[in-house]
XYZ file of C-alpha atoms in Angstrom:
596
model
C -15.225 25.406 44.909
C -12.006 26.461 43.337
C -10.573 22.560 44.428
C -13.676 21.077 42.934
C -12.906 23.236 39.584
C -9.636 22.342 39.618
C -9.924 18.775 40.404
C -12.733 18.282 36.651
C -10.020 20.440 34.664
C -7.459 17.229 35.865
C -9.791 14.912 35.022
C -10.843 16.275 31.699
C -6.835 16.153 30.825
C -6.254 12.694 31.927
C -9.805 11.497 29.940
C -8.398 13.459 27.137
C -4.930 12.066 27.222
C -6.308 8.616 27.809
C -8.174 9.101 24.459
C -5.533 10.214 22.818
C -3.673 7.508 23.609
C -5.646 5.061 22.239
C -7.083 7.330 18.896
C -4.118 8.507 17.446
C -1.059 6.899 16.501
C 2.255 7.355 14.863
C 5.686 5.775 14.258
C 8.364 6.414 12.279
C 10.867 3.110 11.338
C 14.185 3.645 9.719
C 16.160 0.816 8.043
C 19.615 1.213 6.831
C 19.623 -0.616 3.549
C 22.536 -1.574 1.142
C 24.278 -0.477 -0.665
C 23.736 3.034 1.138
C 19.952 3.751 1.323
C 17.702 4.466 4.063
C 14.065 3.336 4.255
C 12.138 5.398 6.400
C 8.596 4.401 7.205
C 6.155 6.804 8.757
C 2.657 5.167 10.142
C -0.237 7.636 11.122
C -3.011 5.446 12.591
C -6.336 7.673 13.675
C -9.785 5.879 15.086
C -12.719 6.959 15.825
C -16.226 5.172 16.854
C -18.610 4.242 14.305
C -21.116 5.793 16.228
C -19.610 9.256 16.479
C -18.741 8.867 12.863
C -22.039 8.604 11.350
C -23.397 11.131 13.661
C -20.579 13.356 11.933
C -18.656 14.202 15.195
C -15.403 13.813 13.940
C -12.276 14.153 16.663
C -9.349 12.609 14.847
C -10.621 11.590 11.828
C -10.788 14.117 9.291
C -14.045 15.499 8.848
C -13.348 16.261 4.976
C -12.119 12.669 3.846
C -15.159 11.291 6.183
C -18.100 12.918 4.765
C -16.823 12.296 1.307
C -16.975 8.505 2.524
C -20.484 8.304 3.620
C -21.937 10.248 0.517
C -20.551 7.862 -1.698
C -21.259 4.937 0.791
C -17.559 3.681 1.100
C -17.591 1.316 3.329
C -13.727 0.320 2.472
C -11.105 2.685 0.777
C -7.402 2.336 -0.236
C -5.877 5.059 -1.978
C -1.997 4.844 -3.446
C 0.164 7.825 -4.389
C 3.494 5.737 -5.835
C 6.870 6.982 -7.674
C 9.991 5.109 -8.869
C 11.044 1.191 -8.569
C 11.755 -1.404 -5.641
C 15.044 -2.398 -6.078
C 13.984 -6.452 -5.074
C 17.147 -7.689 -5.224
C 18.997 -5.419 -2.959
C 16.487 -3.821 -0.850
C 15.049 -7.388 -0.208
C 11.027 -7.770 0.513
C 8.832 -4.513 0.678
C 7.586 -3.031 3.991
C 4.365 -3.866 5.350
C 4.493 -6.725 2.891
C 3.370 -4.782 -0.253
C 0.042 -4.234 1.236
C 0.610 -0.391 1.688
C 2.588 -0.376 -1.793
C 0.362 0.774 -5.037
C 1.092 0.767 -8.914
C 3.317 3.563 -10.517
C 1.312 6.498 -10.351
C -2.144 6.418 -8.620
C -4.169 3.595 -7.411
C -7.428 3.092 -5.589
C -9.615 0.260 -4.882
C -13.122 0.801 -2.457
C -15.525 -1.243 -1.652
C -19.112 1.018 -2.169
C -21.979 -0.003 -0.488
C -24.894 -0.411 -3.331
C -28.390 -2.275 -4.743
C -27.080 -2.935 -8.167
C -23.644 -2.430 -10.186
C -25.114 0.892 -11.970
C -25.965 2.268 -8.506
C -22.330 0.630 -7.436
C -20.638 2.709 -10.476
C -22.452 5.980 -10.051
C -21.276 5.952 -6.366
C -17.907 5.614 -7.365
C -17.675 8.328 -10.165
C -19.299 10.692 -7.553
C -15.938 8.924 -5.020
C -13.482 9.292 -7.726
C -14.425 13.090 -8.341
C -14.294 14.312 -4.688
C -10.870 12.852 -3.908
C -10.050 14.583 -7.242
C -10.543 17.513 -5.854
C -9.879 16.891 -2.360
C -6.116 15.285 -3.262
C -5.204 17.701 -6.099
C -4.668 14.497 -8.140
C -6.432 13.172 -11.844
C -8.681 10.807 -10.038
C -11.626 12.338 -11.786
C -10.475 10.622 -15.062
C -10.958 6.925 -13.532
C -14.115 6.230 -16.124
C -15.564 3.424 -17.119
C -12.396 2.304 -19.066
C -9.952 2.476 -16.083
C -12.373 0.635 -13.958
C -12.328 -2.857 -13.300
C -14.046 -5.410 -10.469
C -11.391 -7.697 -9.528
C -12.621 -10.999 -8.489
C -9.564 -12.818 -6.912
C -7.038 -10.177 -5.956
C -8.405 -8.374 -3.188
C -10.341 -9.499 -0.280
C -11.901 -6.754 2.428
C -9.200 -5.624 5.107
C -12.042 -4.094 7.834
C -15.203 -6.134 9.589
C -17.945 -6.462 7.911
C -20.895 -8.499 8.789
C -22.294 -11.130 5.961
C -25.479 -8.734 5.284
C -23.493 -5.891 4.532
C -21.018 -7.920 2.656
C -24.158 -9.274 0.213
C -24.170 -5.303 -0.616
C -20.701 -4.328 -1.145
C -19.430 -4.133 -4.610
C -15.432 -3.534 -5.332
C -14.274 -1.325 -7.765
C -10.704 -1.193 -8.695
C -9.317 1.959 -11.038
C -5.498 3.152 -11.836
C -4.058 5.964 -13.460
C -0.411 5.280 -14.027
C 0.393 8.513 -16.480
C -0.274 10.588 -12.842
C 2.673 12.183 -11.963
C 3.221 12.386 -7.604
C 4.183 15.510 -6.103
C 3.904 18.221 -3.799
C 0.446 18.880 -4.519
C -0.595 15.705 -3.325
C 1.353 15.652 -0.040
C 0.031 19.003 0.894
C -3.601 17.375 1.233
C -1.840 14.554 3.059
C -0.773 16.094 5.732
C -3.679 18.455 6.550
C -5.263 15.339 7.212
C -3.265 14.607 10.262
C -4.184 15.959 13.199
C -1.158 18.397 13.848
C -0.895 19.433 9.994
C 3.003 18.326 9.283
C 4.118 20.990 12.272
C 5.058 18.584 15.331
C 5.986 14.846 15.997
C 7.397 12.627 12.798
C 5.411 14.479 10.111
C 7.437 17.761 10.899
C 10.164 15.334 8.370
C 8.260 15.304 5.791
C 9.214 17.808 2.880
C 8.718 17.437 -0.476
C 12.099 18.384 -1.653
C 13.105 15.301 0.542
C 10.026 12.641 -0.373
C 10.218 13.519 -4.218
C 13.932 12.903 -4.771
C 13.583 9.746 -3.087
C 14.472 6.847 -4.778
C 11.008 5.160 -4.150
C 8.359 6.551 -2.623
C 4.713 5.400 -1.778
C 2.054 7.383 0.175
C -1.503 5.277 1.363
C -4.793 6.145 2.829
C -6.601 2.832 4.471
C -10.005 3.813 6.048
C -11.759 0.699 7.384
C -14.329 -0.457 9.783
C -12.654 -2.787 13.027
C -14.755 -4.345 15.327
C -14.222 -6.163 18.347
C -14.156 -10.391 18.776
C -17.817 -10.556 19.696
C -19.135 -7.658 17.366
C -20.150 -5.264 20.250
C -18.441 -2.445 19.412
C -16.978 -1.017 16.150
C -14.219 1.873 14.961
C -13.433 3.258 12.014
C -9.797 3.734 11.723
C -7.863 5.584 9.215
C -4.426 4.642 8.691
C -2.042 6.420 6.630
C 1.709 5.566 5.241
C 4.334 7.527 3.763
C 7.128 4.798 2.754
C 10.936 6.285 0.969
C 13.557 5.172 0.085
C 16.456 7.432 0.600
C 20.210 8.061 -1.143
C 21.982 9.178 1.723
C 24.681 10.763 0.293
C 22.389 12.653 -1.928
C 20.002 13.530 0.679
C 23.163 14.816 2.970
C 23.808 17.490 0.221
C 23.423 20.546 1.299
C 19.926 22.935 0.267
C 22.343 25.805 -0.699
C 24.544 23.792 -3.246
C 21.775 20.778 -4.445
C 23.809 20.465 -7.610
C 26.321 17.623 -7.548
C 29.905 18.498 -8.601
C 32.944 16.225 -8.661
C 35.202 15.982 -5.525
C 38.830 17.225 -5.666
C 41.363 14.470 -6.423
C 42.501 14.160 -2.628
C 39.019 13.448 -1.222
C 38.451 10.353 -3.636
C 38.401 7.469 -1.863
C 40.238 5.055 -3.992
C 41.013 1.033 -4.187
C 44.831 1.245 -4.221
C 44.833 -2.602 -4.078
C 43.895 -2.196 -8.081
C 46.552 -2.582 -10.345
C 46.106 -0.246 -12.587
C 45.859 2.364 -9.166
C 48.031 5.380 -9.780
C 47.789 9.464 -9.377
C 45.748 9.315 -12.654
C 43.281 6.360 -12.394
C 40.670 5.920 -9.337
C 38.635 2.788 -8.968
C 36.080 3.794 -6.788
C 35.555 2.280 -3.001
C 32.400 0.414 -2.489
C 30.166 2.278 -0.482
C 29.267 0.529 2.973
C 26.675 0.959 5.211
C 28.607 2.482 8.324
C 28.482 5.547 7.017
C 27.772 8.477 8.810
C 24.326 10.379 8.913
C 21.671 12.539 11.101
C 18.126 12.943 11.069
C 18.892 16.636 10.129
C 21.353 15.862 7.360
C 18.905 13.578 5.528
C 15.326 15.480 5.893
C 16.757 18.697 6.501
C 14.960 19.538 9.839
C 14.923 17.540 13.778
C 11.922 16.033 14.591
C 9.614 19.493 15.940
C 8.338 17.964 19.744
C 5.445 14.995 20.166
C 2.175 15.717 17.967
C -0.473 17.380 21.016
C -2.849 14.555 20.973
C -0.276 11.499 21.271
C 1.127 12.818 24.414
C 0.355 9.627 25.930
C 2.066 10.228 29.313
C 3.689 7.020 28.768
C 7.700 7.156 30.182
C 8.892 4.554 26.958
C 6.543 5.252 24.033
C 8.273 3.872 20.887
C 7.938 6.858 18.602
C 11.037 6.401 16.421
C 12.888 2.592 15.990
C 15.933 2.092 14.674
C 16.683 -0.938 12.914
C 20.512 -1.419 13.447
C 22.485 -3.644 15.245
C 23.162 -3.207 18.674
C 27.188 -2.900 18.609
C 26.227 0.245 16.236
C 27.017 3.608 18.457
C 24.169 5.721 18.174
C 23.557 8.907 19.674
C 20.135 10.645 20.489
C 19.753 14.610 21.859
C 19.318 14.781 25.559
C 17.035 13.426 27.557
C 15.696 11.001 25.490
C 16.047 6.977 26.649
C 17.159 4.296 24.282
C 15.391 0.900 24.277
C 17.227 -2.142 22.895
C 15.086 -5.090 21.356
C 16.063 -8.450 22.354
C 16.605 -9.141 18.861
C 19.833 -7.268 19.098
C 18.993 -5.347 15.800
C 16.838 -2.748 16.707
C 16.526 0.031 19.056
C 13.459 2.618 19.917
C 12.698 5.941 21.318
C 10.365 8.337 22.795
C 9.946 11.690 21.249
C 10.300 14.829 24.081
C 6.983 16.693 24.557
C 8.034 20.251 22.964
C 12.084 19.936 22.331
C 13.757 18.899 19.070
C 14.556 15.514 18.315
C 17.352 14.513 16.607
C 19.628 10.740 15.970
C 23.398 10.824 14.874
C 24.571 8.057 13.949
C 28.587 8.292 13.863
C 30.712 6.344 10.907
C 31.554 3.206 12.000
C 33.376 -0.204 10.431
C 31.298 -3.312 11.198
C 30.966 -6.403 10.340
C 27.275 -7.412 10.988
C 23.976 -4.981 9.511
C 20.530 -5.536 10.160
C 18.893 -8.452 8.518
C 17.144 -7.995 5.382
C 14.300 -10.713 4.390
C 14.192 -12.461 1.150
C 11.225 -11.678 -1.338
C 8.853 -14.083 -1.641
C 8.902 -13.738 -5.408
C 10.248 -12.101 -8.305
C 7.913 -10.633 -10.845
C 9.142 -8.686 -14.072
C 7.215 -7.919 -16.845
C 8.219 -6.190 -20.262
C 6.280 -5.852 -23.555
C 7.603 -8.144 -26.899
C 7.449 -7.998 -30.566
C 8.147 -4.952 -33.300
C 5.491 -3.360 -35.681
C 2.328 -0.771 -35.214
C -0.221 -3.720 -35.764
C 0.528 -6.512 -33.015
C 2.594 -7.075 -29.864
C 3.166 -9.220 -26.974
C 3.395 -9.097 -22.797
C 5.354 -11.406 -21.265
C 6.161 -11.421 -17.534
C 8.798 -13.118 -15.854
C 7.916 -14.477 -12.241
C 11.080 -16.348 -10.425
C 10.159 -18.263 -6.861
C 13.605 -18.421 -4.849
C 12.725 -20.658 -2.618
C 14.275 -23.776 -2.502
C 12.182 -26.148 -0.750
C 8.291 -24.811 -1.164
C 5.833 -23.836 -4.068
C 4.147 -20.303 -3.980
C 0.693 -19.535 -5.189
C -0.367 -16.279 -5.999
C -3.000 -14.396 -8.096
C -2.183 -12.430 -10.929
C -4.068 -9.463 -12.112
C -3.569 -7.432 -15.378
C -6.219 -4.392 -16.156
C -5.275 -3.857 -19.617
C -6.569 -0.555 -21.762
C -9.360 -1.332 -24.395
C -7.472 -0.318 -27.594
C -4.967 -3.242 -26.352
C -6.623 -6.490 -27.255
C -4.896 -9.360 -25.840
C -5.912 -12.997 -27.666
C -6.711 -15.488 -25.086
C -5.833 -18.679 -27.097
C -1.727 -17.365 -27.240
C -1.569 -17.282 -23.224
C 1.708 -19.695 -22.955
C 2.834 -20.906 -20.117
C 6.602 -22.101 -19.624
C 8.721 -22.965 -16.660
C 12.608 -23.115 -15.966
C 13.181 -22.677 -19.848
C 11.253 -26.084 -20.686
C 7.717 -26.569 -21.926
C 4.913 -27.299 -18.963
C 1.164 -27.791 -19.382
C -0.143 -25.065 -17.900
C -2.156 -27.255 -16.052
C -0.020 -27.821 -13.414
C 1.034 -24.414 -12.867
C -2.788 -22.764 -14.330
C -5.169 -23.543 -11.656
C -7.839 -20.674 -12.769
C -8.603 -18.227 -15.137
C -10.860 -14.885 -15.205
C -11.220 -13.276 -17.983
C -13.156 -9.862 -19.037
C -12.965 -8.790 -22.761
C -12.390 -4.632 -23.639
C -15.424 -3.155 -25.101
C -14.338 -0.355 -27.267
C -13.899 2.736 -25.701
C -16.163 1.597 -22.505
C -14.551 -0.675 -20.373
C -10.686 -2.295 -20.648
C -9.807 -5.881 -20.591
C -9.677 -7.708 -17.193
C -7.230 -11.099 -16.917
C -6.948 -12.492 -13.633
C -4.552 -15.904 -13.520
C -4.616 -17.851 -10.581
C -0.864 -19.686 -10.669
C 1.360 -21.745 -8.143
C 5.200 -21.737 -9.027
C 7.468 -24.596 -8.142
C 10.524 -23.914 -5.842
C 13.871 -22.872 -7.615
C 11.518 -22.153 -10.606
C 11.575 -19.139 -12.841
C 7.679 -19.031 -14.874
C 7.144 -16.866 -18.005
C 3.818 -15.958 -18.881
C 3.146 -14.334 -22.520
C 0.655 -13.504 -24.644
C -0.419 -11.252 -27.715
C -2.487 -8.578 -28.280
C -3.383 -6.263 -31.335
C -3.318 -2.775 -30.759
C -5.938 -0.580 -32.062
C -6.506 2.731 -33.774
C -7.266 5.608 -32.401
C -9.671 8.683 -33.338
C -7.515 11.729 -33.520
C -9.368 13.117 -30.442
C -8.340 10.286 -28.718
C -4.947 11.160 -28.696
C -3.000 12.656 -25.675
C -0.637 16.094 -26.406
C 2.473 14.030 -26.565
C 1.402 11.115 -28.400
C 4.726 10.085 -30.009
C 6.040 9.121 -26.059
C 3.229 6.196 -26.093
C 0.467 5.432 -23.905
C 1.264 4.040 -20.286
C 0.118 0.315 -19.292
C -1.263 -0.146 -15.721
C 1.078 -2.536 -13.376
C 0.249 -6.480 -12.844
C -0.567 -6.720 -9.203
C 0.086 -9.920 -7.424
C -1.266 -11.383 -4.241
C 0.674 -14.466 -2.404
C -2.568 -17.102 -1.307
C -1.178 -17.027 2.317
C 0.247 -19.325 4.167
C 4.089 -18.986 3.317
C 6.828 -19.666 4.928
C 7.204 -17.104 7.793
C 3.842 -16.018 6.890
C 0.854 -17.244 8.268
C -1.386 -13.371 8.482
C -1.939 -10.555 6.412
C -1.776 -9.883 2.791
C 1.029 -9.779 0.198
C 1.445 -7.735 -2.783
C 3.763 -6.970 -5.552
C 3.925 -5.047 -8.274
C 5.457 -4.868 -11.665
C 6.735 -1.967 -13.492
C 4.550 0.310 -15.731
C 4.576 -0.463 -18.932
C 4.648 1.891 -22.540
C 2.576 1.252 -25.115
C 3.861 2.581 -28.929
C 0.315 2.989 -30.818
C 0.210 3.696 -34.739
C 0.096 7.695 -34.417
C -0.896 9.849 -37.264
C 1.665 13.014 -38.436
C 0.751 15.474 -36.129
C 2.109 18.416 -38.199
C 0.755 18.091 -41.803
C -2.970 19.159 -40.802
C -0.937 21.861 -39.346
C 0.815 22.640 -43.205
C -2.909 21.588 -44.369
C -4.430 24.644 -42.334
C -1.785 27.044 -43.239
C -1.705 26.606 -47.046
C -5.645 26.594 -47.191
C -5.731 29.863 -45.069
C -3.115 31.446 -47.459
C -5.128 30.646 -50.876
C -8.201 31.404 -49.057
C -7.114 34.969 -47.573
C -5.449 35.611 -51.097
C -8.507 34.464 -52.882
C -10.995 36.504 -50.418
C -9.370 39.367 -50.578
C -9.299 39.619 -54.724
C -12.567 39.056 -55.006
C -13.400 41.045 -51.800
C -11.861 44.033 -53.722
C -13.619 43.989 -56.668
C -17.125 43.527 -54.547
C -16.939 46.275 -52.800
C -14.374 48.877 -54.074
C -15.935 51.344 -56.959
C -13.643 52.090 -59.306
C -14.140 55.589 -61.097
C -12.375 57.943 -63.676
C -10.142 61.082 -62.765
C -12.453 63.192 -64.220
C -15.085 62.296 -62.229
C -13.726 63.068 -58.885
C -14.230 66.984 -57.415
C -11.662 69.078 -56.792
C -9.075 67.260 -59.138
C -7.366 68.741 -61.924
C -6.110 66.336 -64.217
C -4.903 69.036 -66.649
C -3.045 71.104 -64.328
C -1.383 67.688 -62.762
C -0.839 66.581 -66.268
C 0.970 69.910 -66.682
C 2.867 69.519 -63.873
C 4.294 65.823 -64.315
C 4.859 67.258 -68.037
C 7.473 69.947 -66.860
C 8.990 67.891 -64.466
C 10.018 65.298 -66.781
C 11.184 67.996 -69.100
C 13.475 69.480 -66.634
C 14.778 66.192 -65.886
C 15.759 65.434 -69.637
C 17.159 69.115 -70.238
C 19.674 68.433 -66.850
C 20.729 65.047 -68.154
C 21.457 66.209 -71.941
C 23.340 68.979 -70.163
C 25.600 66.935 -68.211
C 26.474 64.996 -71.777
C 27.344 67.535 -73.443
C 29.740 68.803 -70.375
C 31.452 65.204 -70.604
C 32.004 65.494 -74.521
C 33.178 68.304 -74.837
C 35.720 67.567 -71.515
């Protein structure tokens, strides 16, 4: 009996294990990146089948994101938490293509299962308010006017079948004033299923993620199904993306403030001329500098999470992207795998000891490669004056040989009203039709104070071509009411999102995205302070004013006589002698000074 007991507890472990290995995922990817960054990339990836999730039996899956999903009847959500600016140029193209990348601030597009579009809305208002509350975040002020229903930009990630698809309705809403921070990573990680205390979320801190250079954090919750459409998960993925200073990040938590370095620890460029005791050109900073996994997040790696203890002998927890000449050391016990590729290495995490990567300083000659961006987008806001104004966007294709189309999306605020008929088109410098570089055009006028304006610009850009793409707009005036506490900073502009029309070069699967910077809209703004002066002054003449004519309503004046117990004579008397004895004293001292 006890052997049969103890043979169904084995079992139960190994079923469980075997589950585990298959519903829960995570990773964590770290890429050295010039001039001396590190991009560290950590993937979460829980499932769950759709039959045990609409039945409410949630394992992996949270249980408060999921029931928030099927009362709104989200078939399809994407949720962005994004801070600071992808250096392009240097950092080359994005990770996971741009698809886990969202606008400055917050972002979130769902597709919401409905009859009509005023069923569709209602559903997402009621979506919008529980992740409000659920993420700590301002997603309860995504109305009508921060709403939009893209058309060309994005296209359904998950399975869905062609009757369901007939029903699904995409709403698309951004809030780029929302400011990231700890209060929406907290939420974040009590969604995973070890809370932030064991395997690769154990890195993430706060202090860390929010003095990143760039940071992004997604939620993807989707429906997969399988080649023939037997069987169907729902899988929640979810991506934490920074881009780390690694000096900065090395500084120690007991002295975070950054003070200059005494004159014989400067590293200095004696090959300068002008090099002396007194003048230090600064060495450029290379990437074989030295670092740890405790030196940049503060903390090892706590163990495996409990339910990804696959049992496997080379999971591939933690990848390194360096090359292979690069001498890197892990804590004990823990086997290094080498890619073919000769530029990246992985590792399994230990079941319950730390985990920890030092990577010594080193001199070489070859780094990891970087790719090239598929395009360059900028965008920046023209013209001078309270009345009128202009966007224009600059969007560069680098390659040399091929022509990349995208879509271009702009969600534009209703008191900015762009005119159609000034959309310009010009490439390389030199005037083009924008018929050969136009292909299509949706457009959605602002209704005031109801919905914004929706311009979607389906484009293809030449090799070795650099397109700019302006128009104006009139800005409108606001109702004093309508006006946020700081009004003189401006009023924030969502960011253009752009999808690459796959297939590119080196890209035939997936999706693309890019995103400009937010922009900041100056709006005629009334002076603040004068109904301020207005409301003092009036309350001063008014309080003077009341209280004259207050006094002689209600105070009764009377005569001396008239009051008991007071008598005037005897007062009069008194004041009398008084006086008198004041006079006699002063005549007296006269007289003293005369006759001195």
């Amino acid at each position: 009996m006890s052997f049969l007991y103890l043979f169904i507890c084995l079992s139960l472990l190994c079923l469980r294990i075997s589950l585990a290995s298959t519903d829960y995922h995570e990773k964590l990817l770290l890429q050295p990146l010039p001039p001396a960054s590190l991009l560290a990339s950590f993937n979460f990836r829980s499932n769950a089948s759709l039959e045990s999730f609409e039945q409410q039996h949630f394992r992996f899956l949270p249980r408060s994101l999921g029931q928030i999903l099927q009362h709104a009847k989200t078939r399809e959500l994407h949720l962005r938490f994004s801070t600071g600016r992808w250096d392009a140029e240097n950092w080359g193209t994005r990770p996971w293509g741009g698809a886990k990348e969202g606008g400055t601030g917050v972002e979130l597009w769902a597709w919401v299962e409905a009859e009509t579009e005023e069923e569709a809305f209602a559903r997402w208002i009621t979506l919008n308010n529980a992740l409000s509350g659920l993420f700590c975040a301002s997603l309860n002020f995504i109305d009508s006017t921060r709403t939009t229903r893209p058309v060309n930009t994005f296209e359904p990630v998950g399975d869905h079948s062609n009757a369901s698809l007939a029903n699904l309705h995409l709403l698309h809403g951004t809030l780029p004033r929302e400011v990231v921070c700890t209060e929406n990573l907290t939420p974040f990680l009590k969604l995973l299923p070890c809370k932030g205390k064991a395997g690769i979320s154990s890195l993430l801190d706060g202090h860390k993620l929010f003095d990143a250079s760039w940071q992004s954090m997604a939620i993807d919750v989707r429906p997969v199904c399988s080649s023939d459409g037997s069987s169907c998960i729902v899988e929640m993925e979810q991506t934490v993306d920074m881009v780390l200073d690694i000096e900065r990040s090395k500084r120690p938590s007991d002295n975070p403030i950054p003070r200059p370095l005494p004159r014989e620890e400067l590293l200095c460029d004696t090959s300068k001329p002008y090099s002396n005791e007194d003048t230090c050109y600064p060495l450029a900073i290379s990437q074989g500098q030295s670092w740890t996994l405790s030196e940049i997040f503060g903390r090892p790696i706590k163990g495996t999470c409990l339910v990804h203890a696959s049992g496997e002998p080379y999971a591939e927890s933690v990848c390194l992207n360096v090359p292979n000449e690069r001498e890197v050391h892990a804590s004990q016990g823990v086997v290094e795998h080498k890619k073919p590729s000769g530029y990246s290495r992985c590792y399994g995490l230990p079941a319950t000891d730390d985990f920890d990567i030092v990577v010594p300083k080193q001199d070489i000659q070859t780094s990891s490669p970087i790719g090239a961006p598929p395009l360059y987008a900028e965008r920046s806001i023209t013209g001078h004056g309270q009345e009128r104004g202009g966007v224009q966007t600059l969007i560069t294709n680098p390659s040399p040989d091929s022509a990349v189309e995208f879509v271009y999306l702009e969600s534009l605020p209703w008191f900015m009203k762009p005119y159609l008929h000034t959309l310009k088109v010009k490439a390389s410098g030199h005037s083009s039709k924008s018929s050969n570089i136009i292909k299509d055009i949706y457009y959605r006028p602002s209704v005031d104070r109801s919905r914004g304006t929706q311009l979607e610009v389906r484009m293809a850009v030449p090799a070795a071509t650099t397109v700019t793409l302006s128009y104006d707009f009139e800005k409108a005036i606001l109702r004093y009411t309508e006006y946020p506490p700081d009004a003189n900073r401006g009023f924030d502009v969502a960011p253009a999102v752009i999808r690459l029309v796959l297939p590119l070069a080196n890209v035939t699967q997936g999706s693309m995205y890019l995103r400009t910077t937010s922009l900041l809209l100056p709006l005629p703004t009334p002076d603040f302070s004068m109904p301020y002066n207005v409301i003092i002054l009036t309350s001063t003449v008014m309080a003077l004013a009341f209280g004259n004519i207050f006094n002689l309503l209600v105070r009764r004046f009377v005569g001396a006589e008239e009051v008991e117990g007071y008598d005037f004579k005897k007062m009069k008397a008194t004041v009398g002698s008084r006086l008198k004895a004041l006079k006699d004293k002063w005549f007296a001292g006269q007289s003293e000074k005369k006759t001195q």
